[in-house]
Amino acid sequence: MSHYQAPVRDIQFVIHELLNSETHYQSLSNCEQPGQELIDDILVNGAKFAEQVVAPLNQSGDEEGCRFEGGDVQTPAGFKQAFAQYAEAGWLGLSLPEQYGGQNLPGSCAMMMGEMTGSANHAWSMYGGLSQAPVTCLLTAGSEEQKNTYLPHLISGRWGGTMCLTEAHCGSDVGLIRTKAKSNDDGSYSLSGTKIFISGGEHDLTENIIHAVLARVEGAPSGTKGISLFIVPKFHSDENGNLTERNAVHCGSIEKKMGLKGSATCVMNFDGATGYLVGEENSGLEVMFKIMNSARIGTALQGVSMGENSFQGALNYARERTQMRALTGPANPDGEADPIIEHPDVRRMLLTQKALNEGSRALIYWLAQLVDQSKYGNEENARAADDLLSLLTPIAKAFCTEVGVEVTNLGIQVLGGHGYIRDNGQEQIARDARIATLYEGTTGIQALDLLGRKVMGSQGTLLRNFTKRIHKFCEAAGNNEAMKPFIEPLRTLNKQWGELTMAIGSKAMSDPNEVGAASVDYTMFSGYVALAYMWAQMAQLAQQKIAEGVEAPEFYQAKLATAEFYFQRLLPRADSHSKAAEASGKAMMALSQDAFAFL
Amino acid sequence: MSHYQAPVRDIQFVIHELLNSETHYQSLSNCEQPGQELIDDILVNGAKFAEQVVAPLNQSGDEEGCRFEGGDVQTPAGFKQAFAQYAEAGWLGLSLPEQYGGQNLPGSCAMMMGEMTGSANHAWSMYGGLSQAPVTCLLTAGSEEQKNTYLPHLISGRWGGTMCLTEAHCGSDVGLIRTKAKSNDDGSYSLSGTKIFISGGEHDLTENIIHAVLARVEGAPSGTKGISLFIVPKFHSDENGNLTERNAVHCGSIEKKMGLKGSATCVMNFDGATGYLVGEENSGLEVMFKIMNSARIGTALQGVSMGENSFQGALNYARERTQMRALTGPANPDGEADPIIEHPDVRRMLLTQKALNEGSRALIYWLAQLVDQSKYGNEENARAADDLLSLLTPIAKAFCTEVGVEVTNLGIQVLGGHGYIRDNGQEQIARDARIATLYEGTTGIQALDLLGRKVMGSQGTLLRNFTKRIHKFCEAAGNNEAMKPFIEPLRTLNKQWGELTMAIGSKAMSDPNEVGAASVDYTMFSGYVALAYMWAQMAQLAQQKIAEGVEAPEFYQAKLATAEFYFQRLLPRADSHSKAAEASGKAMMALSQDAFAFL
C-alpha cells in the first residue's frame, strides 16, 4: 500500500506565501489569472487524484512492468483506466490554449499536479508528461492545420505523444542524428531510421500516438544545422479525427531497466513512415530546445517528487520502528526501545531529505513562475525571466536530480536492511529516481550548458544578473539580527560565486578543457547557493510569521529549523565543490587512455 | 558477457610494494609465511577463477534470482557447480587451520580472493563468505568435539554456514533478541523463534547448512548480557559426518530485494530445533563481535569489489563510445565524434571511481595485515594492531561502503541513459552495492561505534595512536619538495581531526545527543583523512619508483596523477564533513516528531 500523502500545506506555503501567487498571476496577461481559491481547488483535487488513483498503482506497476508482444505494449494493470480518468478530468489541458480544449491557465498551475503525480507514480506520470512534447512542438512552430488536426486529441487524452530524438549512436551529441526524411510530392516526408529510449513510444493507453521526430532531410547540412522536426502519427486520421491507415512506425522492443518499469521505453523503427514537417526545414533543434527547457524543469521536479515520496516513507518508518534507547534516556519508557526518530543520526538523514526537497521545491516553483512571466508577462518581466531561466534551468535540472538520488538513497538508509526489501517501497523510489540525472541531458551536459554556454557565453552577464539579485536580498535582509546566520554565509558564497567563475574563466583562456573539468562541481556549487537563497527567503518569511504571532506557529518553526539545518550541515558542501572546481584539470587530461587501468 | 578483469597489477602493487608483504609475513609465527611467489600464484589462479568461473554467472544470477518452493531454495543456474569447484580447489580453507583441512595461511591471503570473487559476482560470493561465520564461532569458542564435528565439512565446502542474528523487531538493537533456547537433559538446547535476513539460510549448494544462532536461554538476563551462541545444523550427522535426521529449522520464505538476487535472504523458523551451546551461556555477543569485526572488513571490501567492477565497465564504455568532439579539437578525426574519455567530465567521474577504489583497497589490505599481526604477530605488534583495528574497522566499513555507493552510481552516470539499461550491467552493480551500507551494521551504527565507543570511549587514546602515526609519516616525508602537495594538506587535516574530536567531546559533555548528531559526518571526515594517508604513501612510493628510473613508469605515473586528483578534488570534502560535524545538534533534536512533516 502506498504511504504517499500530497504535501498540500508545503506547496501552499511555497506558492501563496513565498511566491505571492496572487500578485504573480495578476501581473500576467493573455491567460487565466487564477486566484488563491482556484489554485487550492486544483491542489486539493490533484492531491486526491494522486493519492487515490495513481499512487495505488505504483508498486504493482513496478512488479508487473510493461509487456511487449507482437509490436504491442501492454502497460501495467490499472494504468489505462487511471489515464482515462486523468484525461477526462481535464488535467492534460490545464495550461493549454482554450481553443484546443485546454483551460488556458499559466504553466505554473500544472506544476503542482506534476509534482504530486510524479511522487505517486513516476512511471505512470511519464505518459501524460510525454504527450506534452508534440503539443509544445506544434504550439511553437506548427501550422494552423497541424494544430487543429492534433492538438484537440492530444489535449483530450484521446491520443498520446512522444519525443523521438536519441539514436543508438547519438545521445548527447544530437548533431549525429541519422534518421532520414525524404520529401514526397504531396508535401509530406518519408522517414526512415531507428530511434531508441522513446518513452511511451508504444502503449495501450490511447488509440493513437503522435511522435515528434528529429530527422535529417536528404541533402541537409551535416551536424546540428541540418536537423528538422516532424510529426509522425501512429495512425493517420480523417478530418473528423477518425483513425484511418496505420503509419510505418513500429515499436521494435522495449528496454529492461533499473526502474521506471511501468513506463515503456521503446526502440522505434521508422520504415518510410509518413511525417509532416513542423516549421521550416533545418530548424528542428530550435523548436526542440524550447521543449527541452520545459522538460528540464519537469525533470528537476522529478527529483523533488521522488525525494518527497522517499522522505514520507522514511519518516513513517522512523516514527514507528523502535530500536535502542535515545542517548538522553528512554523516550518511550513503556516499550522495550524508542522510536528511531529519537536518534540524532536518523534525524540528520530525515532533515537532509527535508531540507533538500523543500529547498528544491521552492526553487522549481519559482522557475515555473518565471516561465509564466516569460510567456505572459510584460516585456520587461519577460526578458528578466528569460535571463534568469537561462541560468537557473541547467542548475535546477542537474542539482535537483543529483540530490534526488542522494535523498532517495537516504530513504533506503533510514530503514536499514528493511530499506533493501522490495515490499517496503523505498528501493523502488531510489531505482525510479536514478533516471533523472541521465535523461533530458545528463548532469554533465547541464553543467557544460551552464558554465560553457550560459555563464562564459554571456561573459558572466547572466550570472551577475542573479548574484546581484541575491546581493540585493542580502542588503535588505541583513540588518535583521535574527537573519544574520543566513545572510552572512549567503553573502560570502554569492561573492565567492563570482570569484570562482573568474578563476575558471582565466584558466580556460589557456585551456578550454578547464571548463569541462570544473563544470559539474561548479554546477553543484551553484545549486547549493541557489538553494541557500531560497532557504534564506523561507527563513525570513518564517521569522516574520512567528513574530506576527501567527496561529499554530509549528509549521514556521519547523521551516526555520530546517533552514538552520541546511545552512549549518549541508551548505558547507558548497565550499568543497568550489575547491574541486578551482583545481587544475591538467594532470587529469594528461593521463593517456591506457593509463586509467593496468589490467 | 562480463567485462571483469581482476586488477592483478594493482593488488600486487598494494601487497608487495606498498605493504611489503615479504617483511610482513616473515614477522608472523604459528602460520605459513607465504613468499611473493606463492602470493602471486594465489592471485593469478584466483583471478582466473573469478573471471572465468564466477563472473559469467553474475548477470544471469541477477536475472534468474533464487527460487523458493516447498521450503527449498534453488540458486541460479551454475552457482552450485561453481561453488563445488571453488571448494574443490581449497579456497574456503585458505586461511584456516591445517588440522581441519585448511592451508594455515594468514587471513590477508584470503582477502585478494574475496575482492575478486566479490567483483565478479557479489551474490555468489555471499555463500562462501557466510560459511566462515560458524567457522569463526567454533574456532573462537567451540569445544574440541564441536570443532572436529563441523570444521572439516565447513572447510571442505561439503557443508555451508550462516549467521543468525536479526529478528523482525531487532536489527541494530541486538539486546532485543527473543529467540529462546531451552536446555535439554542431554546438554543440547531446543531453540524456538524466527530469524530474518539470513543470507544463505537455505540453498542447494551444499548437503548441510550449519547455523550460528544467537538466542536467549530461559531465565537469562535481559538485554545484551543474556545472549548465548548456538550451533544449529540443518541435518544432524553421525561420527563419520554422514547426515542423519533433519533438524527443526526451516526456511519460511526468501526476500525480494533491490539487488543481490542470486543470494538467498531467508526467513528462518526455529521450531524447537536442537542447538549446541558454543562457549559459555550468556557470552554469545563476545564471540559474535569477533565475527562482526572480520565481517565488517569483509563488507568494506565489497565496496571496493563493486567499485572496481563498476569502474571497469565505465572505462570500457568511455573508451569505445564516441560522442561529441574534445574541447581542444578532434582526437579521433577519422570518426564522426571522439571517445567520451576525451571529455574532462567523463575523466572526472572515472578518476573519482579510481581514486576512491584504489585508496580504499590500500586501506583495507592494510587492515588485513593488521588482522594477521593481531593473530600471529608478537605481543607488541599484536597489541598495536588491535588498537589500530579498533579505530579503523568502523571507518573502513562505513566509508568504503558509502563511497562504494557513490562509485557505482558514477559507473551508471558515465554511460548516460545506457547505464540505466539492465543489459549493460552497470545498474546491477549499483543495486548489488547498495546493500553494503546497510548490513553488518549500518553506516550510522559504525559511526556510533567509532565516535562513541572507540574515540570518546578511549578518551581519544585510540585516535591519537593513529594521528601520531600520520604525524610521524608527515615529518619523515615532509622534507621532500615533491611530496609537499600531499603532506601539507594531510598534516593540516590530521591536526584538524584532533581539534574536531575535542570540539565534539566538549559539546557532548552537556548533551550526549551531540555525539550521535556528529557521528556520520565525523566518520566520513575520518575516512577521507585515512584515505589521504594511504594516497600520500602511494604517491611517495610512486615518486620513488619514477625517480629510480623503473622500467615502464606509466603505472606509477598514473598512481601519482590519481593521488593528485584525490587530494585536489575529493579531499576538500573532508572539510565540509568537519563543518557539519561541528554544528550544534540542538535545533535538530528540539523538533517534535510531528513537526517533521505537515501532511
Coordinates of C-alpha atoms in Angstrom, one line a residue, chain B residues 117-544:
Chain B
T117 CA 35.0 -13.0 -6.4
G118 CA 33.1 -10.1 -4.9
S119 CA 33.7 -8.1 -8.0
A120 CA 33.0 -11.0 -10.3
N121 CA 29.7 -12.0 -8.6
H122 CA 28.7 -10.4 -5.3
A123 CA 25.7 -12.6 -4.8
W124 CA 27.6 -15.9 -5.4
S125 CA 30.4 -14.8 -3.1
M126 CA 28.0 -14.5 -0.2
Y127 CA 27.6 -18.3 0.2
G128 CA 31.3 -18.9 0.7
G129 CA 31.6 -15.8 2.9
L130 CA 28.8 -16.8 5.2
S131 CA 30.2 -20.3 5.7
Q132 CA 33.1 -18.5 7.6
A133 CA 30.7 -17.4 10.3
P134 CA 30.2 -20.7 12.1
V135 CA 33.9 -21.5 11.4
T136 CA 35.0 -18.3 13.3
C137 CA 32.5 -19.0 16.1
L138 CA 33.8 -22.5 16.6
L139 CA 37.5 -21.6 16.3
T140 CA 36.9 -18.8 18.8
A141 CA 34.9 -20.6 21.5
G142 CA 33.9 -24.1 20.3
S143 CA 34.8 -27.3 22.1
E144 CA 37.3 -29.8 20.5
E145 CA 34.4 -32.1 19.8
Q146 CA 32.4 -29.3 18.1
K147 CA 35.4 -28.3 16.0
N148 CA 36.0 -31.9 14.9
T149 CA 32.3 -32.4 14.1
Y150 CA 31.8 -29.3 12.0
L151 CA 35.0 -27.6 10.8
P152 CA 36.3 -30.2 8.4
H153 CA 33.0 -30.2 6.5
L154 CA 32.6 -26.5 6.5
I155 CA 36.2 -26.0 5.3
S156 CA 35.9 -28.6 2.6
G157 CA 32.7 -26.9 1.4
R158 CA 30.6 -30.1 1.9
W159 CA 28.5 -28.0 4.3
G160 CA 27.6 -24.4 4.3
G161 CA 27.0 -21.9 7.1
T162 CA 25.1 -18.9 8.3
M163 CA 25.0 -16.3 11.0
C164 CA 21.5 -15.9 12.5
L165 CA 21.2 -12.7 14.4
T166 CA 18.5 -10.4 13.2
E167 CA 14.8 -10.8 14.1
A168 CA 11.9 -8.8 12.8
H169 CA 11.8 -6.4 15.7
C170 CA 15.6 -6.4 16.4
G171 CA 18.3 -5.3 14.0
S172 CA 20.8 -2.9 15.3
D173 CA 19.5 -3.4 18.8
V174 CA 20.8 -6.9 19.4
G175 CA 19.7 -6.8 23.0
L176 CA 16.1 -7.3 22.0
I177 CA 16.6 -10.8 20.7
R178 CA 13.7 -13.1 21.6
T179 CA 14.6 -16.4 20.1
K180 CA 14.5 -18.8 23.1
A181 CA 16.8 -21.7 24.0
K182 CA 15.6 -24.3 26.5
S183 CA 18.2 -26.7 27.8
N184 CA 17.6 -30.4 27.3
D185 CA 18.8 -33.2 29.5
D186 CA 21.5 -34.3 27.1
G187 CA 23.3 -31.0 27.2
S188 CA 21.8 -29.7 24.0
Y189 CA 19.2 -26.9 23.7
S190 CA 15.9 -26.5 22.0
L191 CA 15.6 -23.3 20.0
S192 CA 12.4 -21.5 19.1
G193 CA 12.0 -18.3 17.3
T194 CA 12.2 -16.6 13.9
K195 CA 15.3 -15.0 12.4
I196 CA 15.1 -12.8 9.3
F197 CA 17.6 -11.5 6.7
I198 CA 19.6 -14.8 6.9
S199 CA 21.9 -14.9 3.9
G200 CA 22.3 -18.5 2.7
G201 CA 19.8 -19.7 5.3
E202 CA 18.7 -22.3 2.8
H203 CA 20.2 -23.2 -0.6
D204 CA 21.1 -26.1 -2.8
L205 CA 24.9 -25.6 -2.9
T206 CA 25.8 -27.9 0.0
E207 CA 24.3 -31.1 1.6
N208 CA 24.1 -29.5 5.0
I209 CA 23.9 -26.0 6.5
I210 CA 25.4 -25.0 9.9
H211 CA 23.6 -22.1 11.5
A212 CA 25.4 -20.0 14.1
V213 CA 22.4 -18.6 16.1
L214 CA 22.0 -16.0 18.8
A215 CA 19.3 -16.9 21.3
R216 CA 18.3 -16.3 24.9
V217 CA 18.5 -19.2 27.4
E218 CA 15.4 -19.4 29.6
G219 CA 15.9 -17.3 32.7
A220 CA 18.9 -15.4 31.2
P221 CA 19.3 -11.7 32.0
S222 CA 17.5 -9.3 29.6
G223 CA 19.4 -7.2 27.1
T224 CA 22.8 -7.9 25.7
K225 CA 24.0 -9.7 28.8
G226 CA 21.7 -12.6 28.3
I227 CA 22.5 -13.7 24.8
S228 CA 24.1 -17.1 24.0
L229 CA 25.5 -18.6 20.9
F230 CA 24.4 -21.9 19.4
I231 CA 25.3 -24.1 16.5
V232 CA 22.1 -25.4 14.9
P233 CA 22.8 -27.8 12.0
K234 CA 20.1 -28.3 9.3
F235 CA 20.8 -32.0 9.4
H236 CA 22.4 -33.9 12.3
S237 CA 25.2 -36.2 11.5
D238 CA 26.9 -39.3 12.8
E239 CA 30.5 -39.6 13.8
N240 CA 31.6 -40.1 10.2
G241 CA 29.9 -37.0 9.1
N242 CA 27.0 -38.8 7.4
L243 CA 23.8 -37.0 7.6
T244 CA 21.1 -38.4 9.9
E245 CA 17.8 -36.8 10.9
R246 CA 16.6 -33.4 9.8
N247 CA 16.6 -30.7 12.5
A248 CA 13.6 -28.4 13.2
V249 CA 14.9 -25.4 11.4
H250 CA 13.3 -24.4 8.2
C251 CA 13.2 -21.6 5.7
G252 CA 9.8 -19.9 5.7
S253 CA 10.4 -17.6 2.7
I254 CA 13.0 -15.6 0.9
E255 CA 13.0 -11.8 0.4
K256 CA 12.6 -9.9 -2.8
K257 CA 15.4 -7.4 -2.8
M258 CA 16.8 -4.4 -4.7
G259 CA 19.7 -6.5 -5.7
L260 CA 21.9 -9.4 -4.7
K261 CA 19.2 -11.5 -6.1
G262 CA 21.3 -14.6 -6.5
S263 CA 21.9 -14.7 -2.8
A264 CA 19.1 -16.2 -0.8
T265 CA 18.0 -13.9 2.1
C266 CA 15.9 -16.2 4.2
V267 CA 13.3 -16.1 7.0
M268 CA 14.4 -19.0 9.2
N269 CA 12.0 -20.6 11.6
F270 CA 13.4 -22.5 14.6
D271 CA 10.6 -24.8 16.0
G272 CA 12.3 -26.5 18.9
A273 CA 15.4 -27.0 16.8
T274 CA 18.3 -28.8 18.5
G275 CA 21.2 -26.4 19.1
Y276 CA 24.6 -26.8 20.8
L277 CA 25.9 -24.1 23.0
V278 CA 29.2 -22.5 21.8
G279 CA 31.3 -21.3 24.8
E280 CA 29.5 -20.3 28.0
E281 CA 25.9 -19.3 28.4
N282 CA 25.3 -15.5 28.1
S283 CA 28.7 -14.9 26.4
G284 CA 27.3 -15.1 22.9
L285 CA 27.8 -11.4 22.0
E286 CA 31.5 -11.5 22.8
V287 CA 32.1 -14.2 20.2
M288 CA 29.8 -12.5 17.8
F289 CA 31.8 -9.3 18.0
K290 CA 34.9 -11.3 16.8
I291 CA 32.9 -12.4 13.7
M292 CA 31.5 -9.0 13.2
N293 CA 34.9 -7.3 13.1
S294 CA 36.1 -9.5 10.4
A295 CA 32.7 -9.3 8.6
R296 CA 33.0 -5.6 8.7
I297 CA 36.3 -5.6 7.0
G298 CA 34.9 -8.0 4.5
T299 CA 31.9 -5.7 3.9
A300 CA 34.2 -2.7 3.5
L301 CA 36.0 -4.8 0.8
Q302 CA 32.7 -5.3 -1.0
G303 CA 32.7 -1.5 -1.5
V304 CA 35.9 -1.9 -3.4
S305 CA 34.8 -5.0 -5.2
M306 CA 31.7 -3.4 -6.6
G307 CA 33.6 -0.1 -7.2
E308 CA 36.2 -1.9 -9.3
N309 CA 33.7 -3.8 -11.4
S310 CA 31.7 -0.6 -12.0
F311 CA 34.9 1.3 -12.9
Q312 CA 35.9 -1.3 -15.4
G313 CA 32.5 -1.2 -17.1
A314 CA 32.5 2.6 -17.2
L315 CA 36.1 2.7 -18.5
N316 CA 35.4 0.3 -21.3
Y317 CA 32.4 2.3 -22.3
A318 CA 34.2 5.6 -22.2
R319 CA 37.0 4.3 -24.4
E320 CA 34.6 2.9 -27.0
R321 CA 31.6 5.2 -27.1
T322 CA 32.1 8.2 -29.4
Q323 CA 30.1 11.3 -28.8
M324 CA 30.9 15.0 -29.5
R325 CA 34.4 16.5 -30.1
A326 CA 37.0 17.0 -27.5
L327 CA 37.1 20.7 -26.4
T328 CA 40.6 21.1 -27.7
G329 CA 39.8 19.7 -31.2
P330 CA 39.2 16.3 -32.7
A331 CA 41.0 13.4 -31.0
N332 CA 39.6 10.9 -33.5
P333 CA 39.5 12.9 -36.7
D334 CA 38.5 9.9 -38.9
G335 CA 35.4 9.2 -36.8
E336 CA 32.3 11.4 -36.6
A337 CA 33.0 12.0 -32.9
D338 CA 35.6 11.4 -30.2
P339 CA 35.7 8.7 -27.5
I340 CA 34.0 10.2 -24.5
I341 CA 37.0 9.5 -22.3
E342 CA 38.4 12.6 -24.0
H343 CA 35.8 14.8 -22.3
P344 CA 37.1 16.2 -19.0
D345 CA 33.9 15.5 -17.0
V346 CA 34.0 11.8 -18.0
R347 CA 37.6 11.7 -16.8
R348 CA 36.5 13.4 -13.5
M349 CA 34.0 10.6 -13.0
L350 CA 36.4 7.8 -13.9
L351 CA 39.1 9.3 -11.7
T352 CA 36.7 9.7 -8.8
Q353 CA 36.0 6.0 -9.1
K354 CA 39.6 5.1 -9.5
A355 CA 40.8 7.3 -6.6
L356 CA 38.2 6.0 -4.2
N357 CA 38.6 2.4 -5.2
E358 CA 42.4 2.3 -5.1
G359 CA 42.6 4.3 -1.9
S360 CA 40.0 2.0 -0.2
R361 CA 41.8 -1.1 -1.5
A362 CA 45.1 0.1 0.1
L363 CA 43.3 0.9 3.4
I364 CA 41.6 -2.5 3.5
Y365 CA 44.6 -4.6 2.6
W366 CA 46.5 -2.8 5.3
L367 CA 43.7 -3.7 7.8
A368 CA 44.1 -7.3 6.6
Q369 CA 47.7 -7.2 7.5
L370 CA 46.8 -5.8 10.9
V371 CA 44.4 -8.7 11.5
D372 CA 47.4 -11.0 10.7
Q373 CA 49.5 -9.2 13.2
S374 CA 46.8 -9.3 15.8
K375 CA 46.6 -13.1 15.4
Y376 CA 50.1 -14.1 14.5
G377 CA 52.3 -11.2 15.4
N378 CA 54.5 -10.8 18.5
E379 CA 52.8 -9.3 21.6
E380 CA 53.8 -5.8 20.9
N381 CA 52.7 -5.9 17.2
A382 CA 49.5 -7.6 18.1
R383 CA 48.5 -5.0 20.6
A384 CA 49.4 -2.2 18.3
A385 CA 47.4 -3.9 15.5
D386 CA 44.4 -4.4 17.8
D387 CA 44.4 -0.7 18.7
L388 CA 44.5 0.4 15.1
L389 CA 41.8 -2.1 14.1
S390 CA 39.5 -0.9 16.8
L391 CA 39.6 2.6 15.3
L392 CA 39.9 1.8 11.7
T393 CA 37.4 -1.0 11.2
P394 CA 34.3 1.1 11.6
I395 CA 35.9 3.8 9.5
A396 CA 36.6 1.3 6.7
K397 CA 33.2 -0.3 6.9
A398 CA 31.3 3.0 6.8
F399 CA 33.5 4.9 4.4
C400 CA 34.3 2.2 1.9
T401 CA 30.7 1.1 1.5
E402 CA 29.4 4.7 1.3
V403 CA 31.9 5.6 -1.4
G404 CA 31.1 2.2 -3.0
V405 CA 27.5 3.5 -3.4
E406 CA 28.9 6.8 -5.0
V407 CA 31.3 5.0 -7.2
T408 CA 28.8 2.5 -8.6
N409 CA 26.3 5.4 -9.2
L410 CA 29.1 7.2 -11.2
G411 CA 29.5 3.9 -13.1
I412 CA 25.9 4.3 -14.3
Q413 CA 26.4 8.0 -15.0
V414 CA 29.4 7.5 -17.3
L415 CA 27.1 5.5 -19.6
G416 CA 24.3 8.1 -19.6
G417 CA 20.9 6.7 -20.4
H418 CA 22.6 3.4 -21.4
G419 CA 23.7 3.0 -17.7
Y420 CA 20.0 2.6 -16.8
I421 CA 19.5 -0.4 -19.1
R422 CA 19.9 -3.8 -17.4
D423 CA 21.9 -5.5 -20.3
N424 CA 24.7 -3.0 -19.8
G425 CA 25.4 -4.4 -16.4
Q426 CA 26.2 -1.1 -14.5
E427 CA 22.8 -0.8 -12.8
Q428 CA 23.1 -4.3 -11.4
I429 CA 26.4 -3.4 -9.8
A430 CA 24.8 -0.3 -8.2
R431 CA 21.9 -2.3 -6.9
D432 CA 24.2 -5.0 -5.5
A433 CA 26.5 -2.5 -3.9
R434 CA 23.6 -0.7 -2.2
I435 CA 23.3 -3.4 0.5
A436 CA 26.8 -2.8 1.9
T437 CA 26.0 0.4 3.8
L438 CA 23.1 -1.5 5.4
Y439 CA 24.2 -4.9 6.6
E440 CA 26.8 -5.8 9.1
G441 CA 25.8 -2.6 11.0
T442 CA 24.6 0.4 9.1
T443 CA 26.8 3.4 8.5
G444 CA 25.1 5.0 11.5
I445 CA 25.9 2.1 13.7
Q446 CA 29.6 2.2 12.6
A447 CA 29.7 5.9 13.2
L448 CA 28.4 5.5 16.8
D449 CA 30.9 2.7 17.3
L450 CA 33.7 4.9 16.1
L451 CA 32.9 8.2 17.8
G452 CA 31.1 7.0 20.9
R453 CA 32.8 3.7 21.8
K454 CA 36.2 3.9 20.2
V455 CA 37.2 7.6 20.2
M456 CA 35.3 9.0 23.2
G457 CA 35.3 5.7 25.0
S458 CA 39.1 5.6 24.9
Q459 CA 39.4 9.3 25.8
G460 CA 40.9 9.8 22.5
T461 CA 43.8 7.4 23.0
L462 CA 42.9 5.2 20.0
L463 CA 42.6 8.2 17.8
R464 CA 45.9 9.8 19.0
N465 CA 47.6 6.5 18.4
F466 CA 46.7 6.8 14.7
T467 CA 47.1 10.6 14.3
K468 CA 50.6 10.2 15.8
R469 CA 51.4 7.7 13.2
I470 CA 50.3 10.0 10.4
H471 CA 52.2 12.8 12.1
K472 CA 55.4 10.8 12.0
F473 CA 54.8 10.0 8.4
C474 CA 54.4 13.6 7.6
E475 CA 57.5 14.5 9.5
A476 CA 59.6 11.9 7.6
A477 CA 58.2 12.7 4.2
G478 CA 57.8 16.4 4.6
N479 CA 61.3 17.5 3.6
N480 CA 60.8 16.2 0.1
E481 CA 59.6 19.1 -2.0
A482 CA 57.7 16.9 -4.4
M483 CA 55.7 15.4 -1.5
K484 CA 54.6 18.8 -0.1
P485 CA 51.3 18.9 -2.1
F486 CA 50.3 15.7 -0.2
I487 CA 52.0 16.3 3.1
E488 CA 50.7 19.8 3.8
P489 CA 47.0 19.1 3.5
L490 CA 47.4 15.7 5.3
R491 CA 49.2 17.4 8.2
T492 CA 46.5 20.1 8.4
L493 CA 43.7 17.6 8.4
N494 CA 45.4 15.3 10.8
K495 CA 45.6 18.2 13.3
Q496 CA 42.0 19.2 12.5
W497 CA 40.9 15.6 13.3
G498 CA 42.1 16.1 16.9
E499 CA 40.5 19.5 17.2
L500 CA 37.2 18.3 15.8
T501 CA 37.2 15.5 18.2
M502 CA 37.8 17.8 21.1
A503 CA 35.1 20.2 19.9
I504 CA 32.5 17.4 19.7
G505 CA 33.7 15.9 23.0
S506 CA 33.1 19.3 24.7
K507 CA 29.6 19.7 23.2
A508 CA 28.8 16.1 24.3
M509 CA 29.6 16.8 27.9
S510 CA 26.4 18.8 28.2
D511 CA 24.4 16.9 25.6
P512 CA 25.0 13.2 24.7
N513 CA 22.9 13.7 21.5
E514 CA 25.8 15.7 20.1
V515 CA 27.8 12.5 19.6
G516 CA 25.0 11.0 17.5
A517 CA 24.4 14.2 15.6
A518 CA 28.0 14.5 14.6
S519 CA 28.9 10.8 14.2
V520 CA 28.3 10.1 10.5
D521 CA 29.9 13.3 9.3
Y522 CA 32.8 12.6 11.7
T523 CA 33.2 9.2 10.3
M524 CA 33.2 10.4 6.7
F525 CA 35.8 13.0 7.7
S526 CA 37.9 10.3 9.2
G527 CA 37.6 8.2 6.1
Y528 CA 38.8 11.0 3.9
V529 CA 41.8 11.5 6.1
A530 CA 42.6 7.8 6.3
L531 CA 42.5 7.6 2.5
A532 CA 44.7 10.7 2.3
Y533 CA 47.2 8.9 4.4
M534 CA 47.1 5.9 2.1
W535 CA 47.3 8.0 -1.0
A536 CA 50.2 10.1 0.4
Q537 CA 52.1 6.8 0.9
M538 CA 51.2 5.6 -2.6
A539 CA 52.3 8.9 -4.0
Q540 CA 55.6 8.7 -2.2
L541 CA 56.2 5.2 -3.4
A542 CA 55.3 6.2 -7.0
Q543 CA 57.7 9.2 -6.9
Q544 CA 60.5 6.9 -5.6

